[in-house]
Structures are given as C-alpha cells and as structure tokens.
XYZ file of C-alpha atoms in Angstrom:
659
model
C 28.578 3.886 39.164
C 31.404 4.829 36.811
C 34.995 3.810 37.273
C 35.822 7.503 37.145
C 34.238 7.859 40.585
C 36.222 5.089 42.266
C 39.228 6.147 44.297
C 41.605 4.050 46.367
C 42.900 5.691 49.534
C 46.228 5.074 51.216
C 44.818 2.197 53.303
C 43.770 0.216 50.261
C 40.148 1.256 50.700
C 37.707 2.099 47.926
C 35.543 5.242 48.249
C 32.215 4.963 46.418
C 30.371 8.089 45.274
C 27.248 8.553 43.213
C 27.862 9.966 39.698
C 26.333 13.275 40.770
C 28.884 13.616 43.553
C 26.510 12.903 46.449
C 27.991 10.394 48.889
C 26.350 7.017 49.339
C 24.770 6.921 52.812
C 26.893 4.791 55.123
C 28.671 3.197 52.179
C 30.793 0.203 53.219
C 34.500 0.663 52.760
C 36.076 -2.325 51.014
C 39.379 -3.345 52.578
C 41.965 -4.776 50.191
C 43.117 -8.080 51.768
C 46.138 -8.221 49.437
C 47.500 -4.951 50.720
C 46.870 -5.909 54.334
C 48.646 -9.260 54.057
C 51.532 -7.669 52.141
C 51.956 -4.992 54.767
C 51.862 -7.574 57.552
C 54.466 -9.762 55.828
C 56.854 -6.821 55.373
C 56.397 -5.725 58.992
C 57.193 -9.259 60.174
C 60.375 -9.306 58.056
C 61.469 -5.925 59.431
C 60.826 -7.059 62.988
C 62.811 -10.241 62.362
C 65.866 -8.127 61.491
C 65.208 -5.582 64.214
C 64.727 -2.706 61.766
C 62.662 0.319 62.749
C 60.172 1.042 59.959
C 60.139 4.750 60.849
C 63.889 4.997 60.180
C 63.869 3.376 56.728
C 65.969 5.233 54.144
C 68.454 4.304 51.420
C 68.109 1.217 49.215
C 65.915 -1.739 50.198
C 65.457 -4.991 48.266
C 62.515 -7.239 49.100
C 62.396 -10.821 47.820
C 58.798 -12.071 47.826
C 57.556 -15.700 47.718
C 55.989 -15.542 44.231
C 55.063 -13.082 41.443
C 51.604 -12.634 43.018
C 53.233 -10.765 45.915
C 55.130 -8.164 43.866
C 52.442 -5.563 43.170
C 50.723 -5.780 46.602
C 54.056 -5.358 48.422
C 55.055 -2.333 46.354
C 51.620 -0.806 47.017
C 51.832 -1.533 50.755
C 55.299 0.028 51.060
C 54.001 3.582 51.346
C 51.873 2.500 54.311
C 55.069 1.269 55.993
C 57.472 4.012 54.927
C 54.766 6.643 55.575
C 56.032 8.785 52.688
C 54.920 9.059 49.036
C 56.185 6.488 46.531
C 56.539 6.433 42.771
C 56.660 3.254 40.675
C 59.031 3.379 37.725
C 56.830 1.290 35.414
C 58.399 1.673 31.963
C 59.493 5.296 32.348
C 62.937 6.388 31.237
C 65.421 8.598 33.010
C 64.179 12.178 33.069
C 60.517 11.158 32.668
C 60.000 10.883 36.446
C 60.054 13.926 38.668
C 62.492 13.257 41.498
C 61.439 14.602 44.900
C 63.787 14.219 47.875
C 62.339 12.126 50.674
C 60.148 10.030 48.390
C 60.704 6.360 47.547
C 61.324 5.247 43.986
C 59.908 1.729 43.582
C 61.210 -0.825 41.077
C 58.975 -3.895 40.990
C 59.400 -6.837 38.618
C 57.234 -9.946 38.433
C 58.782 -11.258 35.205
C 55.749 -10.486 33.024
C 57.179 -7.386 31.329
C 58.631 -7.743 27.843
C 60.536 -4.454 27.787
C 63.225 -4.742 30.401
C 65.639 -1.819 29.821
C 68.552 -2.216 32.253
C 70.428 0.821 30.952
C 67.602 3.243 31.735
C 66.725 1.526 35.017
C 70.306 1.701 36.280
C 70.437 5.386 35.374
C 67.178 5.955 37.265
C 68.567 4.239 40.381
C 71.645 6.469 40.368
C 69.655 9.654 39.668
C 67.163 8.914 42.443
C 69.892 8.314 44.997
C 72.066 11.354 44.291
C 68.993 13.605 44.386
C 67.944 12.379 47.824
C 65.335 9.725 47.089
C 65.273 6.282 48.643
C 64.909 3.234 46.367
C 62.916 0.039 46.800
C 63.200 -3.099 44.666
C 60.547 -5.826 44.863
C 60.684 -9.142 42.996
C 60.356 -12.882 43.450
C 63.670 -13.202 41.551
C 65.552 -10.000 42.393
C 68.978 -11.144 41.166
C 67.529 -11.839 37.734
C 64.848 -9.162 37.314
C 65.892 -6.063 39.262
C 68.443 -3.478 38.036
C 72.002 -4.553 38.751
C 72.911 -1.164 40.257
C 69.999 -1.386 42.690
C 71.283 -4.728 43.964
C 74.852 -3.412 44.224
C 73.715 -0.419 46.289
C 71.305 -2.291 48.604
C 71.484 -1.288 52.284
C 68.881 -3.792 53.430
C 67.631 -7.025 51.922
C 64.436 -8.618 53.209
C 63.064 -12.061 52.385
C 59.316 -12.330 52.976
C 58.083 -15.588 54.446
C 54.523 -16.922 54.132
C 52.243 -15.950 56.984
C 51.230 -18.424 59.659
C 47.716 -19.467 60.620
C 47.447 -16.872 63.393
C 48.453 -14.056 61.045
C 45.852 -15.134 58.463
C 43.179 -15.257 61.153
C 44.006 -11.654 61.941
C 43.805 -10.683 58.269
C 40.414 -12.392 57.975
C 39.117 -10.517 60.991
C 40.370 -7.185 59.625
C 38.777 -7.779 56.244
C 35.397 -9.096 57.395
C 35.050 -7.363 60.796
C 34.227 -10.740 62.339
C 36.124 -13.364 64.314
C 36.955 -17.019 63.700
C 38.779 -19.882 65.363
C 39.525 -21.598 62.048
C 43.194 -22.535 61.765
C 44.562 -23.317 58.321
C 47.152 -26.046 57.843
C 50.788 -25.001 57.535
C 51.034 -26.082 53.887
C 47.888 -24.093 53.034
C 49.237 -20.975 54.732
C 52.452 -21.306 52.737
C 50.461 -21.268 49.492
C 48.193 -18.328 50.348
C 49.175 -15.270 48.330
C 47.689 -11.772 48.214
C 45.902 -12.650 44.981
C 44.354 -15.744 46.595
C 42.936 -13.550 49.362
C 41.443 -11.151 46.826
C 39.810 -14.068 45.018
C 38.409 -15.384 48.296
C 36.671 -12.112 49.206
C 32.864 -11.938 49.048
C 30.481 -9.251 50.185
C 28.983 -9.827 53.641
C 31.004 -12.969 54.335
C 32.297 -14.119 57.704
C 35.942 -14.517 58.595
C 35.540 -18.301 58.512
C 33.986 -18.230 55.040
C 36.820 -15.993 53.858
C 39.454 -18.465 55.044
C 37.508 -21.482 53.765
C 37.374 -19.958 50.284
C 41.100 -19.209 50.385
C 41.739 -22.813 51.441
C 39.611 -24.132 48.538
C 41.417 -21.942 45.986
C 44.775 -23.209 47.225
C 43.525 -26.814 47.073
C 42.404 -26.452 43.461
C 45.672 -24.798 42.459
C 47.663 -27.476 44.298
C 45.688 -30.208 42.567
C 46.531 -28.780 39.152
C 50.164 -28.257 40.084
C 50.498 -31.674 41.709
C 50.851 -33.354 38.353
C 54.606 -33.779 38.086
C 56.450 -32.102 35.257
C 57.347 -34.838 32.788
C 60.969 -35.785 32.291
C 62.562 -37.361 29.254
C 61.908 -40.796 30.754
C 58.161 -40.059 30.546
C 58.134 -39.653 26.746
C 57.603 -43.007 25.029
C 57.830 -43.016 21.253
C 60.347 -40.170 20.948
C 63.481 -42.287 21.043
C 65.753 -40.095 18.908
C 64.777 -36.863 20.654
C 65.012 -38.443 24.117
C 68.476 -39.852 23.396
C 69.681 -36.412 22.294
C 68.109 -34.847 25.368
C 69.873 -37.208 27.773
C 73.192 -36.449 26.083
C 72.511 -32.741 26.465
C 71.602 -33.153 30.146
C 74.932 -34.843 30.830
C 76.816 -32.179 28.907
C 75.073 -29.311 30.715
C 75.873 -30.923 34.061
C 79.535 -31.133 33.044
C 79.405 -27.532 31.794
C 77.951 -26.348 35.098
C 80.707 -28.164 36.968
C 83.374 -26.543 34.797
C 84.449 -29.830 33.205
C 83.179 -29.022 29.698
C 83.478 -25.944 27.521
C 80.367 -24.376 26.032
C 81.981 -24.798 22.614
C 81.679 -28.587 23.034
C 77.908 -28.564 23.698
C 75.133 -28.834 21.114
C 73.617 -25.369 20.825
C 70.195 -26.633 19.839
C 68.037 -28.739 17.555
C 64.923 -28.593 15.402
C 62.071 -30.975 16.228
C 60.056 -31.842 13.127
C 56.827 -33.794 13.171
C 53.038 -33.698 12.793
C 50.902 -31.594 15.174
C 50.195 -33.196 18.536
C 53.253 -35.453 18.626
C 54.651 -33.873 21.796
C 57.220 -31.335 20.654
C 56.192 -28.787 23.305
C 56.017 -31.511 25.952
C 59.541 -32.556 24.973
C 60.815 -29.026 25.615
C 59.279 -29.021 29.112
C 60.653 -32.493 29.836
C 64.091 -31.522 28.538
C 64.269 -28.504 30.840
C 63.088 -30.600 33.801
C 65.626 -33.335 33.105
C 68.447 -30.824 32.673
C 67.313 -28.939 35.789
C 67.322 -25.572 33.995
C 64.646 -22.918 33.315
C 62.477 -23.098 30.192
C 61.855 -19.889 28.230
C 59.240 -19.970 25.459
C 58.813 -17.832 22.359
C 57.201 -18.024 18.928
C 56.571 -15.833 15.927
C 52.888 -15.421 16.825
C 53.775 -14.464 20.410
C 56.300 -11.863 19.274
C 54.068 -10.552 16.499
C 51.238 -10.034 19.013
C 53.441 -7.695 21.048
C 51.808 -4.277 21.292
C 50.605 -3.174 17.829
C 52.405 -5.886 15.908
C 54.684 -3.491 14.048
C 58.062 -4.779 12.934
C 59.896 -2.834 15.631
C 57.608 -4.239 18.352
C 58.109 -7.787 17.067
C 61.892 -7.464 17.001
C 61.964 -5.959 20.510
C 59.795 -8.788 21.841
C 62.061 -11.352 20.186
C 65.141 -9.693 21.701
C 63.467 -9.640 25.130
C 62.858 -13.400 24.985
C 66.474 -14.131 24.127
C 67.556 -11.681 26.835
C 65.389 -13.524 29.366
C 66.993 -16.827 28.354
C 70.490 -15.354 28.687
C 69.738 -14.037 32.177
C 68.447 -17.462 33.216
C 71.366 -19.365 31.631
C 71.970 -22.207 31.583
C 68.491 -22.477 30.110
C 66.382 -24.001 27.343
C 64.808 -21.555 24.884
C 61.922 -23.202 23.034
C 60.822 -21.507 19.794
C 57.556 -22.934 18.520
C 56.086 -22.597 15.014
C 59.429 -22.158 13.257
C 57.679 -22.806 9.948
C 56.056 -19.397 10.520
C 59.439 -17.880 9.650
C 58.915 -18.257 5.928
C 61.842 -18.521 3.599
C 62.910 -15.026 2.623
C 62.729 -15.956 -1.051
C 59.278 -17.518 -0.883
C 57.118 -14.395 -0.791
C 58.307 -11.453 -2.827
C 55.438 -9.242 -1.667
C 56.742 -9.222 1.917
C 60.410 -9.898 1.306
C 61.604 -6.846 3.270
C 59.544 -7.851 6.320
C 60.791 -11.444 6.330
C 64.363 -10.385 5.626
C 64.287 -8.271 8.790
C 62.496 -10.877 10.938
C 64.577 -13.873 9.865
C 67.750 -11.793 9.912
C 67.103 -10.794 13.531
C 66.411 -14.400 14.503
C 69.648 -15.518 12.850
C 71.608 -12.883 14.771
C 70.186 -14.189 18.049
C 70.851 -17.806 17.068
C 74.416 -16.934 16.128
C 74.857 -15.404 19.556
C 76.265 -12.093 18.327
C 75.102 -10.561 21.610
C 76.228 -13.576 23.622
C 74.319 -16.880 23.869
C 76.518 -18.968 26.130
C 74.446 -21.303 28.262
C 71.304 -20.992 26.110
C 70.236 -24.111 24.217
C 67.637 -23.322 21.543
C 65.068 -25.980 20.663
C 62.873 -25.189 17.663
C 59.689 -26.973 16.610
C 57.938 -27.207 13.277
C 55.191 -29.187 11.602
C 56.633 -28.402 8.165
C 60.457 -28.457 8.108
C 60.472 -27.837 4.371
C 58.954 -24.393 4.968
C 61.632 -23.208 7.425
C 64.128 -20.718 6.025
C 67.234 -22.809 5.156
C 69.517 -20.321 6.912
C 67.927 -21.261 10.265
C 69.110 -24.858 9.930
C 72.635 -24.128 8.718
C 75.653 -25.273 10.701
C 76.071 -23.516 14.017
C 72.362 -22.737 14.318
C 69.613 -25.364 14.505
C 71.642 -27.753 12.401
C 70.422 -30.958 14.085
C 66.958 -31.936 12.818
C 65.233 -34.625 14.887
C 62.117 -36.293 13.499
C 59.222 -36.740 15.937
C 56.962 -39.363 14.294
C 53.474 -40.514 15.134
C 53.742 -43.009 18.017
C 53.540 -46.737 17.308
C 51.430 -49.177 19.312
C 54.025 -49.671 22.046
C 54.528 -45.941 22.424
C 50.765 -45.280 22.481
C 50.358 -47.749 25.342
C 53.061 -45.900 27.262
C 51.595 -42.475 26.518
C 48.113 -43.585 27.577
C 49.568 -44.943 30.825
C 51.234 -41.581 31.538
C 48.003 -39.635 31.010
C 45.822 -42.144 32.871
C 47.932 -41.879 36.015
C 46.378 -44.073 38.701
C 43.292 -44.817 36.597
C 43.087 -48.327 35.103
C 46.125 -49.333 37.159
C 47.179 -52.843 36.219
C 44.888 -52.963 33.165
C 46.473 -54.142 29.899
C 46.273 -51.240 27.451
C 47.311 -53.253 24.379
C 43.801 -53.228 22.936
C 43.403 -49.500 23.518
C 46.808 -48.773 21.981
C 45.941 -50.840 18.916
C 42.705 -48.936 18.450
C 44.586 -45.669 18.954
C 47.062 -46.296 16.121
C 47.324 -43.165 14.017
C 46.666 -40.954 17.047
C 49.073 -38.537 18.700
C 50.195 -37.851 22.237
C 47.729 -34.956 22.362
C 44.963 -37.365 21.327
C 45.943 -39.705 24.177
C 45.611 -36.880 26.685
C 42.176 -35.981 25.281
C 41.009 -39.596 25.385
C 42.141 -40.049 28.989
C 40.364 -36.836 29.986
C 37.188 -37.946 28.213
C 37.303 -41.378 29.851
C 37.501 -39.749 33.278
C 34.514 -37.589 32.396
C 32.486 -40.670 31.375
C 33.297 -42.438 34.630
C 32.572 -39.316 36.668
C 29.218 -38.843 34.977
C 28.319 -42.472 35.700
C 29.459 -42.139 39.329
C 31.903 -45.060 39.201
C 35.608 -45.795 38.659
C 36.915 -45.683 35.102
C 36.777 -48.855 33.028
C 38.648 -49.871 29.890
C 35.392 -49.508 27.952
C 35.331 -45.797 28.868
C 38.730 -45.347 27.286
C 37.881 -47.437 24.217
C 34.686 -45.459 23.682
C 36.646 -42.200 23.718
C 39.212 -43.530 21.255
C 36.453 -44.736 18.942
C 34.682 -41.406 19.175
C 31.443 -43.077 20.157
C 28.419 -40.969 19.409
C 30.068 -39.648 16.267
C 30.515 -42.998 14.523
C 29.360 -43.247 10.935
C 26.303 -45.339 10.026
C 26.807 -49.044 9.350
C 26.787 -48.518 5.586
C 29.468 -45.845 5.744
C 31.605 -47.990 8.044
C 31.443 -50.881 5.583
C 32.538 -48.593 2.737
C 35.477 -47.427 4.855
C 36.378 -51.029 5.723
C 36.293 -52.118 2.075
C 38.323 -49.076 0.992
C 41.063 -49.491 3.615
C 41.133 -53.271 3.135
C 41.970 -52.653 -0.521
C 44.871 -50.372 0.400
C 46.164 -52.830 3.021
C 45.950 -55.863 0.735
C 47.798 -54.186 -2.129
C 50.495 -52.930 0.247
C 51.126 -56.465 1.518
C 51.119 -57.877 -2.005
C 53.377 -55.186 -3.457
C 55.803 -54.613 -0.554
C 55.589 -57.292 2.162
C 56.694 -56.118 5.611
C 55.991 -52.427 5.015
C 52.395 -52.202 6.299
C 52.302 -50.768 9.824
C 48.561 -50.865 10.456
C 45.180 -50.247 8.868
C 42.295 -48.572 10.703
C 38.704 -47.464 10.182
C 38.727 -45.398 13.360
C 37.313 -42.005 12.505
C 39.173 -38.785 13.189
C 38.958 -35.194 12.037
C 40.663 -36.049 8.754
C 38.912 -39.158 7.462
C 36.970 -42.301 8.211
C 40.091 -44.461 8.142
C 43.720 -44.700 7.135
C 46.476 -47.113 6.145
C 49.932 -46.470 7.601
C 52.960 -47.733 5.708
C 56.728 -47.506 5.973
C 57.668 -47.560 2.320
C 61.396 -47.768 1.614
C 62.858 -45.437 -0.955
C 63.928 -46.867 -4.270
C 65.002 -46.011 -7.764
C 62.330 -44.205 -9.762
C 61.585 -46.704 -12.514
C 58.473 -47.607 -14.483
C 57.952 -50.552 -12.123
C 58.285 -48.296 -9.062
C 55.886 -45.766 -10.577
C 53.245 -48.373 -11.467
C 53.461 -49.940 -8.013
C 52.762 -46.639 -6.277
C 49.902 -45.814 -8.617
C 48.327 -49.183 -7.773
C 48.762 -48.491 -4.046
C 47.043 -45.124 -4.342
C 44.128 -46.475 -6.406
C 43.566 -49.705 -4.432
C 40.874 -48.212 -2.172
C 38.695 -47.095 -5.064
C 39.280 -50.388 -6.874
C 38.205 -52.371 -3.779
C 34.928 -50.441 -3.662
C 34.238 -51.347 -7.290
C 35.204 -55.000 -6.854
C 33.283 -55.600 -3.605
C 30.423 -53.103 -3.723
C 29.925 -52.809 -7.444
C 30.133 -49.022 -7.281
C 32.560 -46.349 -6.148
C 32.236 -43.397 -3.785
C 33.999 -40.045 -3.623
C 36.284 -41.259 -0.852
C 39.269 -41.454 -3.185
C 38.914 -37.890 -4.370
C 39.181 -34.457 -2.819
C 42.314 -32.333 -2.269
C 45.764 -33.024 -3.651
C 46.627 -35.382 -0.773
C 43.643 -37.636 -1.558
C 44.244 -41.001 -3.228
C 43.329 -39.768 -6.698
C 45.113 -36.473 -6.140
C 48.400 -38.144 -5.228
C 48.123 -40.623 -8.075
C 47.460 -37.856 -10.602
C 50.295 -35.715 -9.223
C 52.739 -38.611 -9.450
C 51.679 -39.616 -12.974
C 51.805 -36.025 -14.233
C 55.224 -35.289 -12.789
C 56.519 -38.590 -14.141
C 55.691 -37.187 -17.563
C 56.959 -33.632 -16.993
C 59.859 -33.850 -14.551
C 61.050 -37.420 -13.927
C 62.095 -38.307 -17.473
C 59.505 -41.110 -17.746
C 57.984 -39.775 -20.965
C 59.344 -41.035 -24.264
C 57.800 -38.186 -26.220
C 58.559 -35.398 -25.814
C 61.832 -35.987 -23.951
C 61.703 -32.656 -22.148
C 61.777 -31.366 -18.606
C 58.599 -29.337 -18.169
C 58.840 -28.708 -14.425
C 57.715 -30.240 -11.130
C 54.104 -29.165 -10.684
C 52.332 -28.295 -7.458
C 48.689 -28.541 -6.422
C 47.804 -25.010 -7.468
C 49.099 -25.280 -11.025
C 48.626 -28.975 -11.818
C 44.912 -28.804 -12.652
C 45.450 -25.785 -14.898
C 48.307 -27.561 -16.658
C 46.215 -30.655 -17.405
C 43.252 -28.619 -18.634
C 45.483 -26.595 -20.960
C 47.497 -29.590 -22.179
C 45.042 -32.272 -23.353
C 47.905 -34.318 -24.815
C 49.575 -34.474 -21.383
C 46.235 -35.191 -19.704
C 45.719 -38.173 -22.044
C 49.142 -39.615 -21.174
C 48.440 -39.198 -17.446
C 45.016 -40.805 -17.851
C 46.570 -43.747 -19.711
C 48.932 -44.379 -16.792
C 46.144 -44.170 -14.248
C 43.791 -46.440 -16.202
C 46.485 -49.072 -16.676
C 47.306 -49.092 -12.961
C 43.599 -49.171 -12.040
C 42.825 -52.135 -14.307
C 45.770 -54.048 -12.893
C 44.824 -53.415 -9.254
C 41.207 -54.437 -9.920
C 42.473 -57.703 -11.446
C 44.698 -58.461 -8.481
C 41.993 -57.680 -5.933
C 39.568 -60.054 -7.712
C 42.308 -62.677 -7.678
C 42.672 -62.255 -3.892
C 38.988 -61.640 -3.146
C 38.832 -64.070 -0.153
C 41.656 -62.161 1.572
C 39.954 -58.868 0.755
C 36.692 -60.070 2.304
C 38.500 -61.354 5.407
C 40.259 -58.018 5.877
C 36.956 -56.184 5.538
C 35.364 -58.427 8.173
C 38.331 -58.022 10.506
C 38.208 -54.236 10.279
C 34.456 -54.135 10.917
C 34.921 -56.325 13.979
C 38.109 -54.840 15.457
C 38.471 -51.445 13.691
C 42.279 -51.731 13.611
C 44.577 -54.453 12.278
C 48.350 -54.463 12.547
C 50.536 -55.139 9.540
C 51.477 -58.523 10.986
C 47.803 -59.471 11.357
C 47.043 -58.421 7.789
C 49.936 -60.469 6.423
C 48.760 -63.495 8.422
C 45.251 -63.180 6.948
C 46.607 -62.909 3.403
C 48.925 -65.883 3.935
C 46.058 -67.997 5.289
C 43.856 -67.196 2.304
C 46.675 -68.029 -0.102
C 47.050 -71.484 1.455
C 43.307 -72.159 1.432
C-alpha cells in the first residue's frame, strides 16, 4: 500500500485502499486517539466556561499543557467548530486564500526556527477584517503566538489534563472494548496525545491500551525524575560556580528592580578540555538563576535547512530572538572555537567575516539584548576569534580544568545517586585521576550495568572495574612498560620541581596507556629552564632504557608526544627564543606542520637541536640510575595501585634517599 492512497477523514480516521483503487473488504478504520483526547479536552474547557461550541466565532486562544498537545488540538478544532480550518504554517501574508467563515489557525510548539512576527501579525489582521475567525494554540501562548492575536482574543481557554474516567472513555472509543482500569491522578496528568498514539496497538483491548500509556508515562517520569543539577552540584568548577552564584544574585536583584542591567555581567567564556562539564554548568546556571536556558552552536545553525549562509544567519538570529523573548534567560553557545578567526583562513574569509560579524552584532545587542546572559564554551580558546572576547562581549574567560581527586569523588557521588551510599569513594577517585565529569557519568552507568547483569546491588568493585576499563587492559608486559615509563616522568618531576607533581597513572584511556599530571609554574626562559623541561619530556624514554635495557615507541608519535614536544621546544629555542649563539637571528616560531620540513631542509639546525636533546637525555639517564631504588619503587607502586598522588611519590623518593 502506498502512502499516496492513505487519506485522513475529518474524524481522524484513515481510509485504506488497494493501489488499484479497489476497496479493502471490511477494512478496519483506525481511530486517532490523539485527536479524540484533544477534542475531549477542548470540549471540557468550553463547558467549564459555559461556551456553546456551535456559536464560536472571533479570536480564540488555547493554552495547552505541553508541546505534544499543540498539533492534535489544532487538528481537532475543525471537529468542534464544524467549519473548515487553515493552518498558517510558514506562509506569508497574501499566500493564504482567505475565505469568510473559515478559521485561520496559528499553532506554535516552540520547535520552529523561523518565527516571523511581522507577517503573522499582518495575517491575523487580514483574516479578521475579511471575515475569518482566528485560533491560536500553544503551550506558551504569550511567548510564541503573534502579539496581535493575543491582543484581539475574545476567548482564552486553558486545557487541563483529563481524569481517569475521561481516559477510560477514550480507550473504549479507540479499541471498541470496555475496561474498569482506573489510572492514578498523576499518571492522567502526564498522559498527552502523543503518549496515546504511542500506546496504540492493533487488536488490543482498552485495558492494554491504558496499561501501555501508563508504562510510557512511567518511563518518561523515571528519566525526568533526575533533578536538574544546580551550581551546588558541580564539584571541581570553583571559579565558574563562584561567578554563577554572583550572577544568580544579580539577576534576582535585576528582576526585583534593584539593579540595572548595565551593572550585570553580560556573559562569560568557559574554556577547558572536552567532558569537563561546560554544558552541565550552563544547565545548572539556568536552574540556579531560575531562568530559561536557550542553546545554540555553529553546527546547529549551519545544519539549518540547506546550510547556506543566509540560512545559518537566520537560524542564529532566531536563537537570539528566542532568548530575548524568554528574558531574563541564559543563552548557551557551544563550540565557540568553531567560529574561526577571520584572519586564519583566507580561502573562506568572506564566509567567516559574515558569520562572525553577525555573531558580534548579536553579542553587542544592537537589536536589544537586555536580560540575556550569554555563556560560551570552547575546548580551544586560542582558536576563538579575538573580537568575540573583547570588552563588552564574552570578556570574562573562566578556565574549567580537569577535576582533582576531591572533585572526582564529588562528581562520582552525584552520578551514583543512591548507589554505594555511605561507601568511601576515595580509592575510586584516586584511580579516576585524569578523567572528566563525562567519564564519571559513563563509569557510574557501566557499574550499574555490571550489577544489573549480575542480579545484585552495585559494589565498589563494579565501579573500580569500570574506571580501570577491565576487559580492555593491556597485557602484563605492556603494563610494566607503561609503569616504568610513567615512573621515570614522575621521578624527574619530583627531583626537578618538588611540589609540582599532581599524580601519575597507568590507567588506560582513549589517548594512552598512562599519564603524568603536573602543575608547572611559569618561569624565565633560560638555558637552565630549557634543559629542565627537555629532561622532563625525555624521562619516560630514559627510564625504559635504564630499567628494561631497551626503548619502545611510546615516547614518539604526534607533536604532543614526549619526543615531539622536546624537539619542538629545542628547535624553537634555536629559532625564536634567542637561545642560539650562532646565528643570532629570529627565524620564526615553528608549528607541527612546518617543523619537520624545516629540520630536514636545515641540517645545521637539526644538528644543534639533536645536540640539545642528546645532552638532556644523557643527563636524565644518569640521574635515573642514581635514583634507581626510587624508580623501582615507583614502578612497583604503579603496578599495584595504578595511580599514585604527587604526595605519595614524594614520600617514596624521600624514603629511598634516606635508605
């Protein structure tokens, strides 16, 4: 059967014909439960106000419980008004034929990206003076319906959820069977027309129909029951949380008329690695401030329609317009590093000039931005067009770092909820060092799955297994190589800069088989500073040679590998930092793409870089041999515990020194 042969009649019924036009013998007629429940809800609202449905004319506004009700109610209206209706959709004035006696229907569920108030207001006026009646349907009519429609309204109805008796009647109408099943009040309140469509099955009984609706509501309620986080639920984001609390107080004062909009921060830029909770912060900020959250991004706007420049700019404008209508509000713009600097790519300079220019106009509030706080997010702040972060725009940049052990324990507790209540998560947080908030959520979800599969409550071992990535762990030999490598990095860090090692781990992730986290203070770029950093970078490879008698490729790879960073630093010391005695020239700061070509074409420079690297490597090998007992103890500790804190590493080194 082709879709071309399906027709919906005025009762919400589907007529089924064979492709050749012959009718199906005694074909069942499918009743649309959404249209039935919508019609019943409207009739109840009319009866509540004592309005005769047969006498309906003029302008009617219907406020529905949720967006799911909008389309079914507008479809059911012609059953109630008993005259033809036309939906405006996205038509402009003059595109719709106006026929006196008909109803012009404006419905808005908030999903459209092309709200055009000018044309809609003109359509309302044209429909009325030519003898049409007008209906507006929305879950948020004051925000989404044309202003002139609201001003001209003769009747305003608020639809209430149906009760258990009403839903029993709907079930009987849909299934042609009876039932005594009575749904709970809270379930009835959550039943929408869409839920009833999803609950419909061929040949089912009225009881089965209601049971399915009840189950759908239960699943949706379970997902929605998780409370929206507030700023107090975000451990490890101290700077961002402090700013957010200040903003919440200011917005409260602004709403009460005690503070001018000019005295409120207009936004900020969150900068940090992926998975550190920037999007979660935006949700928590809106919840704490008690204002709506509107979300946009370059990829979202670029995906609008055909992705042409005009479509992108219209979608961007629509998002800002939505935020203005909801003001005071939080507008969260993700992926701000997608807005490349207009000088970075000459091939597409015109495109980016238009895109970034439009964004700057919206940020400046040329069209009015009072009450809209813009929060941007980026993984790479250095790639964001500098004009976006100038004063008056997103001029406050807040770093969102990887969480420390204390923060990881708090984040795990948030995502675990009631699971592992009362269990000390210190061990899990230590093992999780280097992970993000998103990782914590994934680990908690995986731990629940393990416990569910085993048919028992969750245990700490379930969580630890998820953090370790059990089942994907490297063989024993590979783990020992990782332990030796990271022990070398950790030992040299403690020897070179005591107090700067945060932790060292051989927990595997998508990036590597281990990592060493440091908090290295900035300092003057001297020969001593340069040599120290070269030794730090090369310590992992040197430890492999000292302990294992051979080296692996773990120090090599892309530019951010140990050898890559060491080579980059040594080369730029010679070409850009003034560390070369001959020639005393500035030859430029070289990037990953051009550095290899430079060294291959300049053998004299390559020899000077190699000399620096060899000197640093020989020195780090000497120092690791000198502290071999500490190196062996660190290796053993990592193999046993997988993660060691900086304090633990320093204690091990101090003990070996005293021995």
